[in-house]
Coordinates of C-alpha atoms in Angstrom, one line a residue:
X181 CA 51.6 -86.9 35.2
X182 CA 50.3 -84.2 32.7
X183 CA 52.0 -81.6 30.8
X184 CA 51.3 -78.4 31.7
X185 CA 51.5 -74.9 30.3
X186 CA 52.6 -71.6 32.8
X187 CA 50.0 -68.5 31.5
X188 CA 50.5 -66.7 35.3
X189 CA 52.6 -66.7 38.1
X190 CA 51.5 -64.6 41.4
X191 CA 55.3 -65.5 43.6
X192 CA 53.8 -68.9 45.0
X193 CA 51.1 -70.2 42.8
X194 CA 50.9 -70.8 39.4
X195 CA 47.8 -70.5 36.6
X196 CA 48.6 -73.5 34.5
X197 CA 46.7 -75.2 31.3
X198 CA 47.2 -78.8 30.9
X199 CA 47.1 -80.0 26.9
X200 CA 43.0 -80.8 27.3
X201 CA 42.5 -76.8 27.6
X202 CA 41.8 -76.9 31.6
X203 CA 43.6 -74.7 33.5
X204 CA 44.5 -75.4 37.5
X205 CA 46.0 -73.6 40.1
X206 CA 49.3 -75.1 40.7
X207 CA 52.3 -74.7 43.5
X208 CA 55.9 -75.9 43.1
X209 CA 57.0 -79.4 44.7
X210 CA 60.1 -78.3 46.9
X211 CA 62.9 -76.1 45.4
X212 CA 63.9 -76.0 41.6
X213 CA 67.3 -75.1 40.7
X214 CA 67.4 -74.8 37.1
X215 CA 70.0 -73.6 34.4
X216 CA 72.3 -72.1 37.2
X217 CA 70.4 -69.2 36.8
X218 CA 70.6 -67.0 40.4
X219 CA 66.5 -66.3 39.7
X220 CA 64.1 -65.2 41.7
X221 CA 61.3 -67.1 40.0
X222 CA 62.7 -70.4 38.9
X223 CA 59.1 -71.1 37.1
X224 CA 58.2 -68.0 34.9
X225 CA 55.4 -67.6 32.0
X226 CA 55.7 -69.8 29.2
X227 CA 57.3 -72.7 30.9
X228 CA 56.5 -76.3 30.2
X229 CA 56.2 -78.6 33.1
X230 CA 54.3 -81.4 34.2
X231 CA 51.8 -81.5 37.2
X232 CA 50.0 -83.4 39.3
X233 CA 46.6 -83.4 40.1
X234 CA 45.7 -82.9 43.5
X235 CA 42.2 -82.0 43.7
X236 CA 39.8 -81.7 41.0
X237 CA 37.2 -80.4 42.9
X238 CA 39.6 -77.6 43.4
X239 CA 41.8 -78.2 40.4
X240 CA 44.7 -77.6 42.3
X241 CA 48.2 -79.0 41.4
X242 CA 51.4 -79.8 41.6
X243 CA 54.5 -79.1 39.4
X244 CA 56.7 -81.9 39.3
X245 CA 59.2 -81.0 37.0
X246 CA 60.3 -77.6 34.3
X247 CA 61.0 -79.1 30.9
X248 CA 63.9 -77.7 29.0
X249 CA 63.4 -74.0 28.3
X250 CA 64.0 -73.2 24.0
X251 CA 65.3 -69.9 25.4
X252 CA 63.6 -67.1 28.2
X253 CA 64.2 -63.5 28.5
X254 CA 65.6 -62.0 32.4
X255 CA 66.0 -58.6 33.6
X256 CA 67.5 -57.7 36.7
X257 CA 65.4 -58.6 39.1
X258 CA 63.5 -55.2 41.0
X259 CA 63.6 -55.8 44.4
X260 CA 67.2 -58.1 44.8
X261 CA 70.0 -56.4 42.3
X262 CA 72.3 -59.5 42.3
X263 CA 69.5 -61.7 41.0
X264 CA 68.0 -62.4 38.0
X265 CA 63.9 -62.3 37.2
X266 CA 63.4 -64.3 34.0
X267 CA 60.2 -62.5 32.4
X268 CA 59.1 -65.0 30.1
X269 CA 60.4 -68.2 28.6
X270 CA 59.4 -70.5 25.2
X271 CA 59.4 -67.3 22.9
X272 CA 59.0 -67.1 19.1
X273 CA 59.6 -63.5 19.3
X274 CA 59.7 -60.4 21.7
X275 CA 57.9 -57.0 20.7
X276 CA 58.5 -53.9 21.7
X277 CA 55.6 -50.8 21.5
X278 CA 57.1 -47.6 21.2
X279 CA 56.2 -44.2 20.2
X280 CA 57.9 -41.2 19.3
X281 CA 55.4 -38.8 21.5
X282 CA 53.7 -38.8 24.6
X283 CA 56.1 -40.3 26.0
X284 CA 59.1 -40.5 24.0
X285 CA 60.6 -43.7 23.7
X286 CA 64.4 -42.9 23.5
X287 CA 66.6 -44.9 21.1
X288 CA 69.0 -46.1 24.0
X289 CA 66.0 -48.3 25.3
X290 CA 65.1 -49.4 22.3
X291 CA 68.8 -50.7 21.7
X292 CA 68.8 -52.1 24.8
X293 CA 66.0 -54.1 24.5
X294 CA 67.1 -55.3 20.9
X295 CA 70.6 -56.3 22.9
X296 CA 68.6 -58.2 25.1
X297 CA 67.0 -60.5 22.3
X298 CA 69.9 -61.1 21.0
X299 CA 71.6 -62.1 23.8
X300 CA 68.9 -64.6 24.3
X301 CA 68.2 -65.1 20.8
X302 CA 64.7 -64.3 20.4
X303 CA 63.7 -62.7 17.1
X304 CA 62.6 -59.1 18.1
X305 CA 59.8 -56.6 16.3
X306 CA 59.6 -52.9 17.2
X307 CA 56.2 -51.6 16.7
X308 CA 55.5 -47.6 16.7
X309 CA 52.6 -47.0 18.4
X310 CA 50.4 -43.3 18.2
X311 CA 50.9 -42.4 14.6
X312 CA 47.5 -40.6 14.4
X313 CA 49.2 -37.9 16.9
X314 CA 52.5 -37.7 14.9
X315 CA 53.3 -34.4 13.1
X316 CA 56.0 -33.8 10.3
X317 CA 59.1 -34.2 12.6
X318 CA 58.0 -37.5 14.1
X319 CA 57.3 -39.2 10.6
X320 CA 60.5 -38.0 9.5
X321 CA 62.4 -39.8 12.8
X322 CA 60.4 -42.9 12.2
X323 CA 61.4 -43.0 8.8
X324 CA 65.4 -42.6 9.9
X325 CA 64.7 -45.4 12.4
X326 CA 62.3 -47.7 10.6
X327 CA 65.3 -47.7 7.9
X328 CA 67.9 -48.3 10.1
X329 CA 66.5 -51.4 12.3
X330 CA 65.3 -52.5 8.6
X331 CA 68.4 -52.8 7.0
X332 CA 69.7 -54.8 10.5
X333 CA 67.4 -57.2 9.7
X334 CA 64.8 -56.3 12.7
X335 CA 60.9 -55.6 11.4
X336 CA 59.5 -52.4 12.2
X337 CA 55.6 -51.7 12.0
X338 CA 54.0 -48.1 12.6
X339 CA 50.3 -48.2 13.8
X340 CA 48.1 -46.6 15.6
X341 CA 45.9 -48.2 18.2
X342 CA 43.6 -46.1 18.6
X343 CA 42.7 -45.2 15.3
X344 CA 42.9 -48.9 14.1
X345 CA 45.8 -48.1 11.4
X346 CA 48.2 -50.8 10.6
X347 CA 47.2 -53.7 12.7
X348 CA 46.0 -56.2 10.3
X349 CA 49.8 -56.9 9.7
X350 CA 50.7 -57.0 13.1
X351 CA 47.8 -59.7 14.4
X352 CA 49.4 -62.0 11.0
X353 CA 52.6 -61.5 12.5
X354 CA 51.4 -62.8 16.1
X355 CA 49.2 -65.8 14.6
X356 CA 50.4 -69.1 15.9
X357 CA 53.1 -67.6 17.7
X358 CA 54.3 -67.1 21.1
X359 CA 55.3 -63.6 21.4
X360 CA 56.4 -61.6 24.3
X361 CA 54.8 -58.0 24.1
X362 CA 56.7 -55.2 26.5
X363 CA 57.2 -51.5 26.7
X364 CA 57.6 -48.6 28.4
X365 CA 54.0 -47.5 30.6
X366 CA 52.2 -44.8 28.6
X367 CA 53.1 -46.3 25.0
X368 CA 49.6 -48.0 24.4
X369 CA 50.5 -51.7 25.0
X370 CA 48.0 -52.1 27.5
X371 CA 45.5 -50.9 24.6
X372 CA 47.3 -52.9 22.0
X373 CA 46.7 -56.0 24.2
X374 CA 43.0 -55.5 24.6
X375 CA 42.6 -54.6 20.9
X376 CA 43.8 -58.2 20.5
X377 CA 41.9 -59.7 23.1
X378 CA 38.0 -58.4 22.6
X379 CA 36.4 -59.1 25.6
X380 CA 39.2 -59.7 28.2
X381 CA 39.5 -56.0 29.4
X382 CA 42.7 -55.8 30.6
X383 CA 43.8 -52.9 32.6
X384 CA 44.9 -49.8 30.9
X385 CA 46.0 -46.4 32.5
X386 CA 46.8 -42.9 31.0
X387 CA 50.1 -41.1 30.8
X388 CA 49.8 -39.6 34.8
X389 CA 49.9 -35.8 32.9
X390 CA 52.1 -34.4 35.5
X391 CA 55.2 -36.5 35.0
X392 CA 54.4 -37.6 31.3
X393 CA 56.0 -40.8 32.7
X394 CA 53.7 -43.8 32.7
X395 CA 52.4 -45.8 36.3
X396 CA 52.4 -49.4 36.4
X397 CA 49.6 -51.2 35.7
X398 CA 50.7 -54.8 36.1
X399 CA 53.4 -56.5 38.5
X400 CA 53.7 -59.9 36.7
X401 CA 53.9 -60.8 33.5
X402 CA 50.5 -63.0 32.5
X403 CA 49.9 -64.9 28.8
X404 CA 47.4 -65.1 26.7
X405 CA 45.3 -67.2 24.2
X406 CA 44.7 -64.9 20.7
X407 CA 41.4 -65.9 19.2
X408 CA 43.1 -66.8 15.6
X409 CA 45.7 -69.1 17.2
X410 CA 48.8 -68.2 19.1
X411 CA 49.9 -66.4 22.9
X412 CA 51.2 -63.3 23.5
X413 CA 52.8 -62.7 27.1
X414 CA 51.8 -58.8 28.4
X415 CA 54.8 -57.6 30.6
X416 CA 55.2 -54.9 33.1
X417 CA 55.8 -51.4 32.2
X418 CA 59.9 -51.9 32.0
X419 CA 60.9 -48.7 33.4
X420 CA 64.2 -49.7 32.9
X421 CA 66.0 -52.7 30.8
X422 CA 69.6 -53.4 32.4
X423 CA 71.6 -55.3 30.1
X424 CA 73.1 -57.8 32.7
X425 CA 75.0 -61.3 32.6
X426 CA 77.3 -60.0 30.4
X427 CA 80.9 -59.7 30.2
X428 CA 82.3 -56.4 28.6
X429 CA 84.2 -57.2 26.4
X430 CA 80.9 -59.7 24.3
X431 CA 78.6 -56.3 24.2
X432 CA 79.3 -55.7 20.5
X433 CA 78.6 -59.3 19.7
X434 CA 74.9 -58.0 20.1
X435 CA 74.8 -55.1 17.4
X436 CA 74.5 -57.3 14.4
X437 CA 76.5 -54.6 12.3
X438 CA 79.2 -55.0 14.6
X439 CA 79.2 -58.6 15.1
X440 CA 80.1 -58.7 11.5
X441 CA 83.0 -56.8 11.4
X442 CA 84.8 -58.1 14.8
X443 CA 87.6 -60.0 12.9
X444 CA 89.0 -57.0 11.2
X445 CA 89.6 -55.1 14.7
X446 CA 93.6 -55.2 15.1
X447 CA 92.9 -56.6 19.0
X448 CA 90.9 -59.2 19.7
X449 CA 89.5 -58.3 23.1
X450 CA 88.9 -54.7 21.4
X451 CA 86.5 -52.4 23.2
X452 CA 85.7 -50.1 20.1
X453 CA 86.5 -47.1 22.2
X454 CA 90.1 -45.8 22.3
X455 CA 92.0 -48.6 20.8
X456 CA 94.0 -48.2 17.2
X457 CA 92.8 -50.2 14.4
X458 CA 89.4 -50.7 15.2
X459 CA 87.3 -51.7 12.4
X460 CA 83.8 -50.4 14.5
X461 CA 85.1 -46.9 14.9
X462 CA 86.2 -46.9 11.3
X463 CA 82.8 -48.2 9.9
X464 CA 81.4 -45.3 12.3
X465 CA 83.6 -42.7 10.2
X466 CA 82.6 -44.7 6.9
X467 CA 78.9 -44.5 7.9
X468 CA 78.3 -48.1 7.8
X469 CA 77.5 -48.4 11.3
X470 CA 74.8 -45.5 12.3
X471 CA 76.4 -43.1 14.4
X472 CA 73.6 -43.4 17.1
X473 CA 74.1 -47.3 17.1
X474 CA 77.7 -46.2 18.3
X475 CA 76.3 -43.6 20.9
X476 CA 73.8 -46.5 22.2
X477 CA 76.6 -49.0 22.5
X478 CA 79.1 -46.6 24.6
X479 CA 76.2 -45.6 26.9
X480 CA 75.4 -49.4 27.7
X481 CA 78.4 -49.9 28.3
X482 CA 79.4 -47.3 30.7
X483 CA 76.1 -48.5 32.6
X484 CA 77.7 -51.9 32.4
X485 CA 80.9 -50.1 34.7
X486 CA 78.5 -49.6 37.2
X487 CA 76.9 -52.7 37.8
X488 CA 79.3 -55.4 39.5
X489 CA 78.0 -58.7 40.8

């Protein structure tokens, strides 16, 4: 038996790289059931398993077995609601390209995405794509937000791709790492990606002009060797991140500002919405907790009413 990187899944097959660099085609012996996790891909990028050889000619294989996961990262899977579709697993960190025009990236989606990492404790960066296009009131917005995730502990880089500003830090911060790189269609990740992969051409696609709302370029997620040493894993577009598997009432453990202050609320099972005593709403009025922080955190969880499973 040989171990076995995942760098693609297609549904049924597998694009797997054994540790002497060859990669094989590989198909899943009978059913896994791993975790407990109600998935709809029980092998996903990133996964370590081991394989057998069936054909070299061919080099087709078989996977035997999933070794332990360090962590993964799952959205709600698009086509079956109930289930879970775990994007990526094995991750040093997760980052998310944004930009602050054409399209706008909204704060809600970026706190939902930095919810997400923390719930499966993967070390997030939020990059700002499109600086070359930004004017006056867009530097002074990413100042207000590069300050706030800053002083949560989350790194935040502005660069532009196009104009090749700001990416010498960014391929340092990627080197030797396995990093999972997602975002909203439209936001240049598709052009980040190539930019760190000369030669691969991956597909890229304008902003379609008359919805200012990016198309999908890619269905599943597919990983990456970087030429100085490291992987990054290029997701879909996520149109949209739902924060599921979660209970409630553990939302605010999530918001690192608020998971620090969660012993001073009078109740213990305290929502932070209504209830007296609450040290979150207090830190709002204190401005210690960024007010939109508070706004993202009442809008995930009124989508959180609406999902039941």
């Amino acid at each position: 038996m040989i171990k076995a990187l995942v760098y693609r899944s297609t549904g049924s097959w597998y694009s797997v790289k054994d540790e002497q660099g060859n990669f094989h085609n590989a198909r899943m012996k009978g059913v896994f059931k791993i975790d407990d996790i109600t998935s709809t891909n029980p092998i996903a990028v990133g996964d370590e398993v081991t394989i057998e050889v069936e054909n070299e000619l061919e080099t087709t294989a078989m996977i035997i077995q999933i070794l332990p996961r360090r962590n993964y990262i799952n959205r709600q899977s698009p086509r079956m609601k109930h289930q879970q579709h775990i994007i990526a697993a094995n991750l040093d960190q997760s980052l998310l390209v944004a930009t602050l025009k054409d399209p706008k990236t909204s704060q809600g989606f970026i706190d939902r995405f930095l919810v997400v990492c923390e719930m499966y404790h993967v070390p997030a960066v939020i990059v700002f794509n499109k600086t070359d296009i930004y004017r006056d009131k867009e530097f002074r917005k990413l100042e207000e937000l590069s300050a706030m995730y800053r002083s949560l502990n989350y790194q935040v880089h502005a660069v532009s791709v196009e104009a090749n500003q700001g990416l010498e830090a960014l391929q340092h911060l990627l080197q030797d790492k396995t990093t999972l790189v997602s975002g909203h269609s439209g936001v240049g990740k598709s052009t980040f990606v190539n930019y760190l992969l000369p030669g691969k051409e991956i597909k890229t696609q304008d902003v379609s002009g008359w919805s200012g709302k990016g198309m999908h370029t890619t269905t599943f997620a597919n990983m990456y060797d970087l030429p100085a040493g490291g992987r990054i894993i290029d997701t879909p577009g996520i149109r949209e991140l739902a924060v599921t598997g979660l209970e409630k009432e553990e939302l605010s453990h999530y918001f690192p500002e608020m998971r620090d202050r969660l012993n001073n609320c009078r109740y213990n099972n305290c929502m932070h919405i209504n209830e007296p005593d609450c040290a979150i709403k207090q830190a709002v009025i204190d401005k210690e907790i960024h007010e939109d922080r508070y706004v993202s955190y009442v809008n995930i969880l009124d989508s959180m009413e609406q999902i039941k499973y």
